[in-house]
Amino acid sequence: MLALRKWLFSGLLVIVPLAITLWVLDWIIGTLDQTLWLLPTDWQTWLTQHRVRGLGVLLTLAILLGVGAIASNFVGKRLLGWGDAVVRRIPVVRSIYSSVKQVSDTLFSESGNAFRTAVLIEWPRPGVWTIAFVTGTPGGDVLNYLQDDYLGVYVPTTPNPTGGYFVMLRRSECIELKMSVDEALKYIVSMGVVVPGGPASIATA
C-alpha cells in the first residue's frame, strides 16, 4: 500500500502541472482563434471543417506587428492622434478609454515602471504578511492629505493574481524583495509552494 501511495503521488506531481499547462495553452489558443472571424467566410468554414488550431495566434501576432509598425511611423502617429482625439470627445466612452489607456501605457510602455518591484507588506492586518507590487507613488489631490512618503501598491489575490487591491502604504512599511516580479508571481500563484530568494530593506530616502 505504501508503494501504491508513493506511485500515486509521484504520478500526480507529473500529470497535474502538465495537465494545467496544456489547459491554459488550449484556452489561450482558443481565445486567440476568435480573431479568425476577420478572415473571409470560406476560409473560416474550411478551417472549422478541418479543425485547424493555432492560426489565431499567428494572426494575432501579425495584427499586433502590423499595428505597431504603422503606429511607429509619422503617418501612423498622426492617424492615432486624430482617432484618440475623436474618442476623447465621446461622453462616457472617453472616461473608460482614458483610464484604460493610461493603465496600458504604464504597463506596456518601455519606460513604464509598473510592477517592477515586489515588496513584502503587512496585509490585511498587522502581523499577517503578503507579497505585493509597487505601481508608483501617489499624486494629484491625494498628496494634499498624505503627509508622509507613500507608495502605491497592488496586492494580488491567490491563486489568481489578476484580482486584488490597490492600497497606499508608507515607504517605510514596504520591504523590497530581491526576487523578480516573475518569481513573486510564481510564489503567489503556487500559494507559497515555489519559494524564491530573500528580502532587503527598501530605501526610505
PDB file of C-alpha atoms in Angstrom:
ATOM      1  CA  MET A   1       0.000   0.000   0.000  1.00  0.00           C
ATOM      2  CA  LEU A   2       2.859   2.395   0.771  1.00  0.00           C
ATOM      3  CA  ALA A   3       4.348   1.749  -2.651  1.00  0.00           C
ATOM      4  CA  LEU A   4       0.993   2.343  -4.366  1.00  0.00           C
ATOM      5  CA  ARG A   5       0.548   5.590  -2.458  1.00  0.00           C
ATOM      6  CA  LYS A   6       4.041   6.731  -3.430  1.00  0.00           C
ATOM      7  CA  TRP A   7       3.379   5.924  -7.098  1.00  0.00           C
ATOM      8  CA  LEU A   8       0.042   7.759  -6.947  1.00  0.00           C
ATOM      9  CA  PHE A   9       1.564  10.978  -5.592  1.00  0.00           C
ATOM     10  CA  SER A  10       4.511  10.720  -7.981  1.00  0.00           C
ATOM     11  CA  GLY A  11       2.060  10.412 -10.856  1.00  0.00           C
ATOM     12  CA  LEU A  12       0.101  13.429  -9.632  1.00  0.00           C
ATOM     13  CA  LEU A  13       3.288  15.501  -9.429  1.00  0.00           C
ATOM     14  CA  VAL A  14       3.950  14.742 -13.084  1.00  0.00           C
ATOM     15  CA  ILE A  15       0.417  14.856 -14.528  1.00  0.00           C
ATOM     16  CA  VAL A  16      -1.147  17.827 -12.684  1.00  0.00           C
ATOM     17  CA  PRO A  17       1.356  20.536 -13.792  1.00  0.00           C
ATOM     18  CA  LEU A  18       1.353  19.137 -17.336  1.00  0.00           C
ATOM     19  CA  ALA A  19      -2.461  18.983 -17.495  1.00  0.00           C
ATOM     20  CA  ILE A  20      -2.893  22.520 -16.139  1.00  0.00           C
ATOM     21  CA  THR A  21      -0.255  23.866 -18.550  1.00  0.00           C
ATOM     22  CA  LEU A  22      -1.963  22.201 -21.520  1.00  0.00           C
ATOM     23  CA  TRP A  23      -5.360  23.502 -20.356  1.00  0.00           C
ATOM     24  CA  VAL A  24      -4.055  27.081 -20.102  1.00  0.00           C
ATOM     25  CA  LEU A  25      -2.400  26.825 -23.534  1.00  0.00           C
ATOM     26  CA  ASP A  26      -5.612  25.412 -25.022  1.00  0.00           C
ATOM     27  CA  TRP A  27      -7.610  28.300 -23.517  1.00  0.00           C
ATOM     28  CA  ILE A  28      -5.139  30.885 -24.861  1.00  0.00           C
ATOM     29  CA  ILE A  29      -5.102  29.354 -28.344  1.00  0.00           C
ATOM     30  CA  GLY A  30      -8.901  29.054 -28.347  1.00  0.00           C
ATOM     31  CA  THR A  31      -9.257  32.689 -27.319  1.00  0.00           C
ATOM     32  CA  LEU A  32      -6.806  33.939 -29.942  1.00  0.00           C
ATOM     33  CA  ASP A  33      -8.524  31.803 -32.586  1.00  0.00           C
ATOM     34  CA  GLN A  34     -11.501  34.133 -32.229  1.00  0.00           C
ATOM     35  CA  THR A  35      -9.569  36.580 -34.413  1.00  0.00           C
ATOM     36  CA  LEU A  36     -10.165  34.252 -37.359  1.00  0.00           C
ATOM     37  CA  TRP A  37     -13.547  35.930 -37.909  1.00  0.00           C
ATOM     38  CA  LEU A  38     -11.537  38.628 -39.677  1.00  0.00           C
ATOM     39  CA  LEU A  39     -10.810  36.151 -42.467  1.00  0.00           C
ATOM     40  CA  PRO A  40     -13.191  35.526 -45.423  1.00  0.00           C
ATOM     41  CA  THR A  41     -16.165  33.262 -44.641  1.00  0.00           C
ATOM     42  CA  ASP A  42     -14.934  30.496 -46.960  1.00  0.00           C
ATOM     43  CA  TRP A  43     -11.607  30.390 -45.160  1.00  0.00           C
ATOM     44  CA  GLN A  44     -13.328  30.234 -41.762  1.00  0.00           C
ATOM     45  CA  THR A  45     -15.533  27.362 -42.942  1.00  0.00           C
ATOM     46  CA  TRP A  46     -12.556  25.409 -44.277  1.00  0.00           C
ATOM     47  CA  LEU A  47     -10.544  25.926 -41.066  1.00  0.00           C
ATOM     48  CA  THR A  48     -13.531  24.868 -38.948  1.00  0.00           C
ATOM     49  CA  GLN A  49     -14.174  21.746 -41.007  1.00  0.00           C
ATOM     50  CA  HIS A  50     -10.529  20.696 -40.861  1.00  0.00           C
ATOM     51  CA  ARG A  51     -10.186  21.709 -37.191  1.00  0.00           C
ATOM     52  CA  VAL A  52      -7.058  23.766 -37.756  1.00  0.00           C
ATOM     53  CA  ARG A  53      -5.944  25.210 -34.403  1.00  0.00           C
ATOM     54  CA  GLY A  54      -3.355  27.857 -33.649  1.00  0.00           C
ATOM     55  CA  LEU A  55      -3.725  30.067 -36.715  1.00  0.00           C
ATOM     56  CA  GLY A  56      -5.372  32.651 -34.477  1.00  0.00           C
ATOM     57  CA  VAL A  57      -2.080  33.009 -32.591  1.00  0.00           C
ATOM     58  CA  LEU A  58      -0.202  33.762 -35.804  1.00  0.00           C
ATOM     59  CA  LEU A  59      -2.956  36.103 -37.000  1.00  0.00           C
ATOM     60  CA  THR A  60      -2.966  37.974 -33.670  1.00  0.00           C
ATOM     61  CA  LEU A  61       0.821  38.364 -33.780  1.00  0.00           C
ATOM     62  CA  ALA A  62       0.617  39.582 -37.373  1.00  0.00           C
ATOM     63  CA  ILE A  63      -2.059  42.143 -36.419  1.00  0.00           C
ATOM     64  CA  LEU A  64      -0.043  43.378 -33.426  1.00  0.00           C
ATOM     65  CA  LEU A  65       3.126  43.685 -35.502  1.00  0.00           C
ATOM     66  CA  GLY A  66       1.238  45.429 -38.311  1.00  0.00           C
ATOM     67  CA  VAL A  67      -0.455  47.925 -35.996  1.00  0.00           C
ATOM     68  CA  GLY A  68       2.828  48.512 -34.161  1.00  0.00           C
ATOM     69  CA  ALA A  69       4.670  49.152 -37.421  1.00  0.00           C
ATOM     70  CA  ILE A  70       2.018  51.640 -38.543  1.00  0.00           C
ATOM     71  CA  ALA A  71       1.891  53.362 -35.157  1.00  0.00           C
ATOM     72  CA  SER A  72       5.675  53.796 -35.169  1.00  0.00           C
ATOM     73  CA  ASN A  73       5.865  55.936 -38.313  1.00  0.00           C
ATOM     74  CA  PHE A  74       4.910  59.588 -38.758  1.00  0.00           C
ATOM     75  CA  VAL A  75       1.630  58.998 -40.641  1.00  0.00           C
ATOM     76  CA  GLY A  76       0.506  56.326 -38.183  1.00  0.00           C
ATOM     77  CA  LYS A  77       1.159  58.575 -35.212  1.00  0.00           C
ATOM     78  CA  ARG A  78      -0.896  61.356 -36.807  1.00  0.00           C
ATOM     79  CA  LEU A  79      -3.785  58.956 -37.508  1.00  0.00           C
ATOM     80  CA  LEU A  80      -3.664  57.552 -33.969  1.00  0.00           C
ATOM     81  CA  GLY A  81      -3.590  61.067 -32.550  1.00  0.00           C
ATOM     82  CA  TRP A  82      -6.641  62.004 -34.618  1.00  0.00           C
ATOM     83  CA  GLY A  83      -8.532  58.860 -33.561  1.00  0.00           C
ATOM     84  CA  ASP A  84      -7.565  59.400 -29.936  1.00  0.00           C
ATOM     85  CA  ALA A  85      -8.912  62.965 -30.064  1.00  0.00           C
ATOM     86  CA  VAL A  86     -12.216  61.755 -31.568  1.00  0.00           C
ATOM     87  CA  VAL A  87     -12.719  59.065 -28.903  1.00  0.00           C
ATOM     88  CA  ARG A  88     -11.963  61.524 -26.095  1.00  0.00           C
ATOM     89  CA  ARG A  89     -14.868  63.717 -27.269  1.00  0.00           C
ATOM     90  CA  ILE A  90     -17.468  60.961 -26.803  1.00  0.00           C
ATOM     91  CA  PRO A  91     -19.235  61.149 -23.398  1.00  0.00           C
ATOM     92  CA  VAL A  92     -18.865  58.098 -21.101  1.00  0.00           C
ATOM     93  CA  VAL A  93     -16.588  56.388 -23.650  1.00  0.00           C
ATOM     94  CA  ARG A  94     -13.856  58.966 -23.062  1.00  0.00           C
ATOM     95  CA  SER A  95     -13.779  58.219 -19.327  1.00  0.00           C
ATOM     96  CA  ILE A  96     -13.374  54.476 -19.871  1.00  0.00           C
ATOM     97  CA  TYR A  97     -10.924  54.903 -22.746  1.00  0.00           C
ATOM     98  CA  SER A  98      -8.737  57.413 -20.897  1.00  0.00           C
ATOM     99  CA  SER A  99      -8.455  55.196 -17.816  1.00  0.00           C
ATOM    100  CA  VAL A 100      -7.679  52.042 -19.796  1.00  0.00           C
ATOM    101  CA  LYS A 101      -5.158  53.876 -21.993  1.00  0.00           C
ATOM    102  CA  GLN A 102      -3.305  55.293 -19.000  1.00  0.00           C
ATOM    103  CA  VAL A 103      -3.041  51.819 -17.465  1.00  0.00           C
ATOM    104  CA  SER A 104      -1.914  50.195 -20.734  1.00  0.00           C
ATOM    105  CA  ASP A 105       0.620  52.959 -21.375  1.00  0.00           C
ATOM    106  CA  THR A 106       2.068  52.369 -17.926  1.00  0.00           C
ATOM    107  CA  LEU A 107       2.133  48.575 -18.217  1.00  0.00           C
ATOM    108  CA  PHE A 108       3.380  48.182 -21.780  1.00  0.00           C
ATOM    109  CA  SER A 109       5.491  51.276 -22.279  1.00  0.00           C
ATOM    110  CA  GLU A 110       9.237  50.600 -22.372  1.00  0.00           C
ATOM    111  CA  SER A 111       9.730  53.475 -19.939  1.00  0.00           C
ATOM    112  CA  GLY A 112       6.940  52.350 -17.607  1.00  0.00           C
ATOM    113  CA  ASN A 113       7.711  51.316 -14.036  1.00  0.00           C
ATOM    114  CA  ALA A 114       4.567  49.362 -13.172  1.00  0.00           C
ATOM    115  CA  PHE A 115       5.043  46.045 -11.448  1.00  0.00           C
ATOM    116  CA  ARG A 116       8.815  46.388 -11.500  1.00  0.00           C
ATOM    117  CA  THR A 117       9.319  45.778  -7.761  1.00  0.00           C
ATOM    118  CA  ALA A 118       7.973  43.092  -5.442  1.00  0.00           C
ATOM    119  CA  VAL A 119       7.582  44.094  -1.796  1.00  0.00           C
ATOM    120  CA  LEU A 120       6.631  42.428   1.466  1.00  0.00           C
ATOM    121  CA  ILE A 121       3.852  44.177   3.407  1.00  0.00           C
ATOM    122  CA  GLU A 122       1.608  43.551   6.390  1.00  0.00           C
ATOM    123  CA  TRP A 123      -1.809  42.748   4.943  1.00  0.00           C
ATOM    124  CA  PRO A 124      -4.717  42.600   5.703  1.00  0.00           C
ATOM    125  CA  ARG A 125      -3.793  43.314   9.326  1.00  0.00           C
ATOM    126  CA  PRO A 126      -0.640  43.797  11.418  1.00  0.00           C
ATOM    127  CA  GLY A 127       1.226  40.550  11.938  1.00  0.00           C
ATOM    128  CA  VAL A 128      -0.003  38.996   8.664  1.00  0.00           C
ATOM    129  CA  TRP A 129       2.348  39.345   5.699  1.00  0.00           C
ATOM    130  CA  THR A 130       1.890  39.063   1.937  1.00  0.00           C
ATOM    131  CA  ILE A 131       3.659  39.935  -1.304  1.00  0.00           C
ATOM    132  CA  ALA A 132       2.594  42.999  -3.311  1.00  0.00           C
ATOM    133  CA  PHE A 133       3.867  45.042  -6.259  1.00  0.00           C
ATOM    134  CA  VAL A 134       4.801  48.719  -6.322  1.00  0.00           C
ATOM    135  CA  THR A 135       2.824  50.575  -9.005  1.00  0.00           C
ATOM    136  CA  GLY A 136       4.157  54.094  -8.362  1.00  0.00           C
ATOM    137  CA  THR A 137       3.775  56.999  -5.958  1.00  0.00           C
ATOM    138  CA  PRO A 138       0.529  58.821  -5.073  1.00  0.00           C
ATOM    139  CA  GLY A 139      -0.169  62.037  -6.951  1.00  0.00           C
ATOM    140  CA  GLY A 140      -2.794  64.702  -7.537  1.00  0.00           C
ATOM    141  CA  ASP A 141      -5.124  65.677  -4.722  1.00  0.00           C
ATOM    142  CA  VAL A 142      -4.076  62.616  -2.704  1.00  0.00           C
ATOM    143  CA  LEU A 143      -0.774  64.336  -1.902  1.00  0.00           C
ATOM    144  CA  ASN A 144      -2.684  67.065  -0.057  1.00  0.00           C
ATOM    145  CA  TYR A 145      -3.774  64.506   2.546  1.00  0.00           C
ATOM    146  CA  LEU A 146      -0.772  62.196   2.791  1.00  0.00           C
ATOM    147  CA  GLN A 147       1.863  63.933   4.892  1.00  0.00           C
ATOM    148  CA  ASP A 148       4.403  61.098   4.715  1.00  0.00           C
ATOM    149  CA  ASP A 149       6.308  59.311   1.926  1.00  0.00           C
ATOM    150  CA  TYR A 150       3.874  56.770   0.456  1.00  0.00           C
ATOM    151  CA  LEU A 151       3.939  54.148  -2.297  1.00  0.00           C
ATOM    152  CA  GLY A 152       1.071  52.910  -4.439  1.00  0.00           C
ATOM    153  CA  VAL A 153       0.915  49.140  -4.032  1.00  0.00           C
ATOM    154  CA  TYR A 154      -1.100  46.415  -5.764  1.00  0.00           C
ATOM    155  CA  VAL A 155      -1.963  43.427  -3.563  1.00  0.00           C
ATOM    156  CA  PRO A 156      -2.852  40.404  -5.747  1.00  0.00           C
ATOM    157  CA  THR A 157      -5.072  37.538  -4.655  1.00  0.00           C
ATOM    158  CA  THR A 158      -4.078  33.863  -4.630  1.00  0.00           C
ATOM    159  CA  PRO A 159      -4.038  31.780  -6.796  1.00  0.00           C
ATOM    160  CA  ASN A 160      -5.483  34.248  -9.335  1.00  0.00           C
ATOM    161  CA  PRO A 161      -3.274  37.376  -9.295  1.00  0.00           C
ATOM    162  CA  THR A 162      -5.462  39.253 -11.806  1.00  0.00           C
ATOM    163  CA  GLY A 163      -7.767  40.224  -8.928  1.00  0.00           C
ATOM    164  CA  GLY A 164      -6.577  42.245  -5.958  1.00  0.00           C
ATOM    165  CA  TYR A 165      -6.497  45.569  -4.117  1.00  0.00           C
ATOM    166  CA  PHE A 166      -4.808  48.922  -4.646  1.00  0.00           C
ATOM    167  CA  VAL A 167      -3.568  50.496  -1.413  1.00  0.00           C
ATOM    168  CA  MET A 168      -1.174  53.282  -0.424  1.00  0.00           C
ATOM    169  CA  LEU A 169       1.380  52.449   2.234  1.00  0.00           C
ATOM    170  CA  ARG A 170       4.269  54.309   3.826  1.00  0.00           C
ATOM    171  CA  ARG A 171       7.543  53.524   2.082  1.00  0.00           C
ATOM    172  CA  SER A 172       8.992  52.511   5.458  1.00  0.00           C
ATOM    173  CA  GLU A 173       6.270  49.833   5.763  1.00  0.00           C
ATOM    174  CA  CYS A 174       7.297  48.158   2.488  1.00  0.00           C
ATOM    175  CA  ILE A 175      10.197  45.717   2.385  1.00  0.00           C
ATOM    176  CA  GLU A 176      11.699  45.398  -1.081  1.00  0.00           C
ATOM    177  CA  LEU A 177      12.330  41.802  -2.123  1.00  0.00           C
ATOM    178  CA  LYS A 178      15.325  40.555  -4.078  1.00  0.00           C
ATOM    179  CA  MET A 179      13.078  38.250  -6.100  1.00  0.00           C
ATOM    180  CA  SER A 180      11.967  39.352  -9.559  1.00  0.00           C
ATOM    181  CA  VAL A 181       8.337  40.084 -10.412  1.00  0.00           C
ATOM    182  CA  ASP A 182       8.115  36.738 -12.230  1.00  0.00           C
ATOM    183  CA  GLU A 183       9.429  34.879  -9.191  1.00  0.00           C
ATOM    184  CA  ALA A 184       6.999  36.736  -6.930  1.00  0.00           C
ATOM    185  CA  LEU A 185       4.079  35.870  -9.219  1.00  0.00           C
ATOM    186  CA  LYS A 186       5.097  32.198  -9.179  1.00  0.00           C
ATOM    187  CA  TYR A 187       5.230  32.372  -5.379  1.00  0.00           C
ATOM    188  CA  ILE A 188       1.722  33.861  -5.262  1.00  0.00           C
ATOM    189  CA  VAL A 189       0.157  31.547  -7.857  1.00  0.00           C
ATOM    190  CA  SER A 190       1.714  28.461  -6.220  1.00  0.00           C
ATOM    191  CA  MET A 191       0.312  29.576  -2.828  1.00  0.00           C
ATOM    192  CA  GLY A 192       3.797  29.629  -1.340  1.00  0.00           C
ATOM    193  CA  VAL A 193       4.947  26.248  -2.675  1.00  0.00           C
ATOM    194  CA  VAL A 194       7.555  27.704  -5.062  1.00  0.00           C
ATOM    195  CA  VAL A 195       9.874  29.744  -2.803  1.00  0.00           C
ATOM    196  CA  PRO A 196      12.385  32.199  -4.394  1.00  0.00           C
ATOM    197  CA  GLY A 197      15.143  34.436  -2.757  1.00  0.00           C
ATOM    198  CA  GLY A 198      15.093  36.767   0.291  1.00  0.00           C
ATOM    199  CA  PRO A 199      14.330  40.412   1.335  1.00  0.00           C
ATOM    200  CA  ALA A 200      16.265  43.632   1.676  1.00  0.00           C
ATOM    201  CA  SER A 201      15.037  46.896   3.217  1.00  0.00           C
ATOM    202  CA  ILE A 202      13.635  49.391   0.735  1.00  0.00           C
ATOM    203  CA  ALA A 203      15.282  52.823   0.662  1.00  0.00           C
ATOM    204  CA  THR A 204      13.465  55.385   2.772  1.00  0.00           C
ATOM    205  CA  ALA A 205      15.217  58.421   1.276  1.00  0.00           C
TER     206      ALA A 205
END
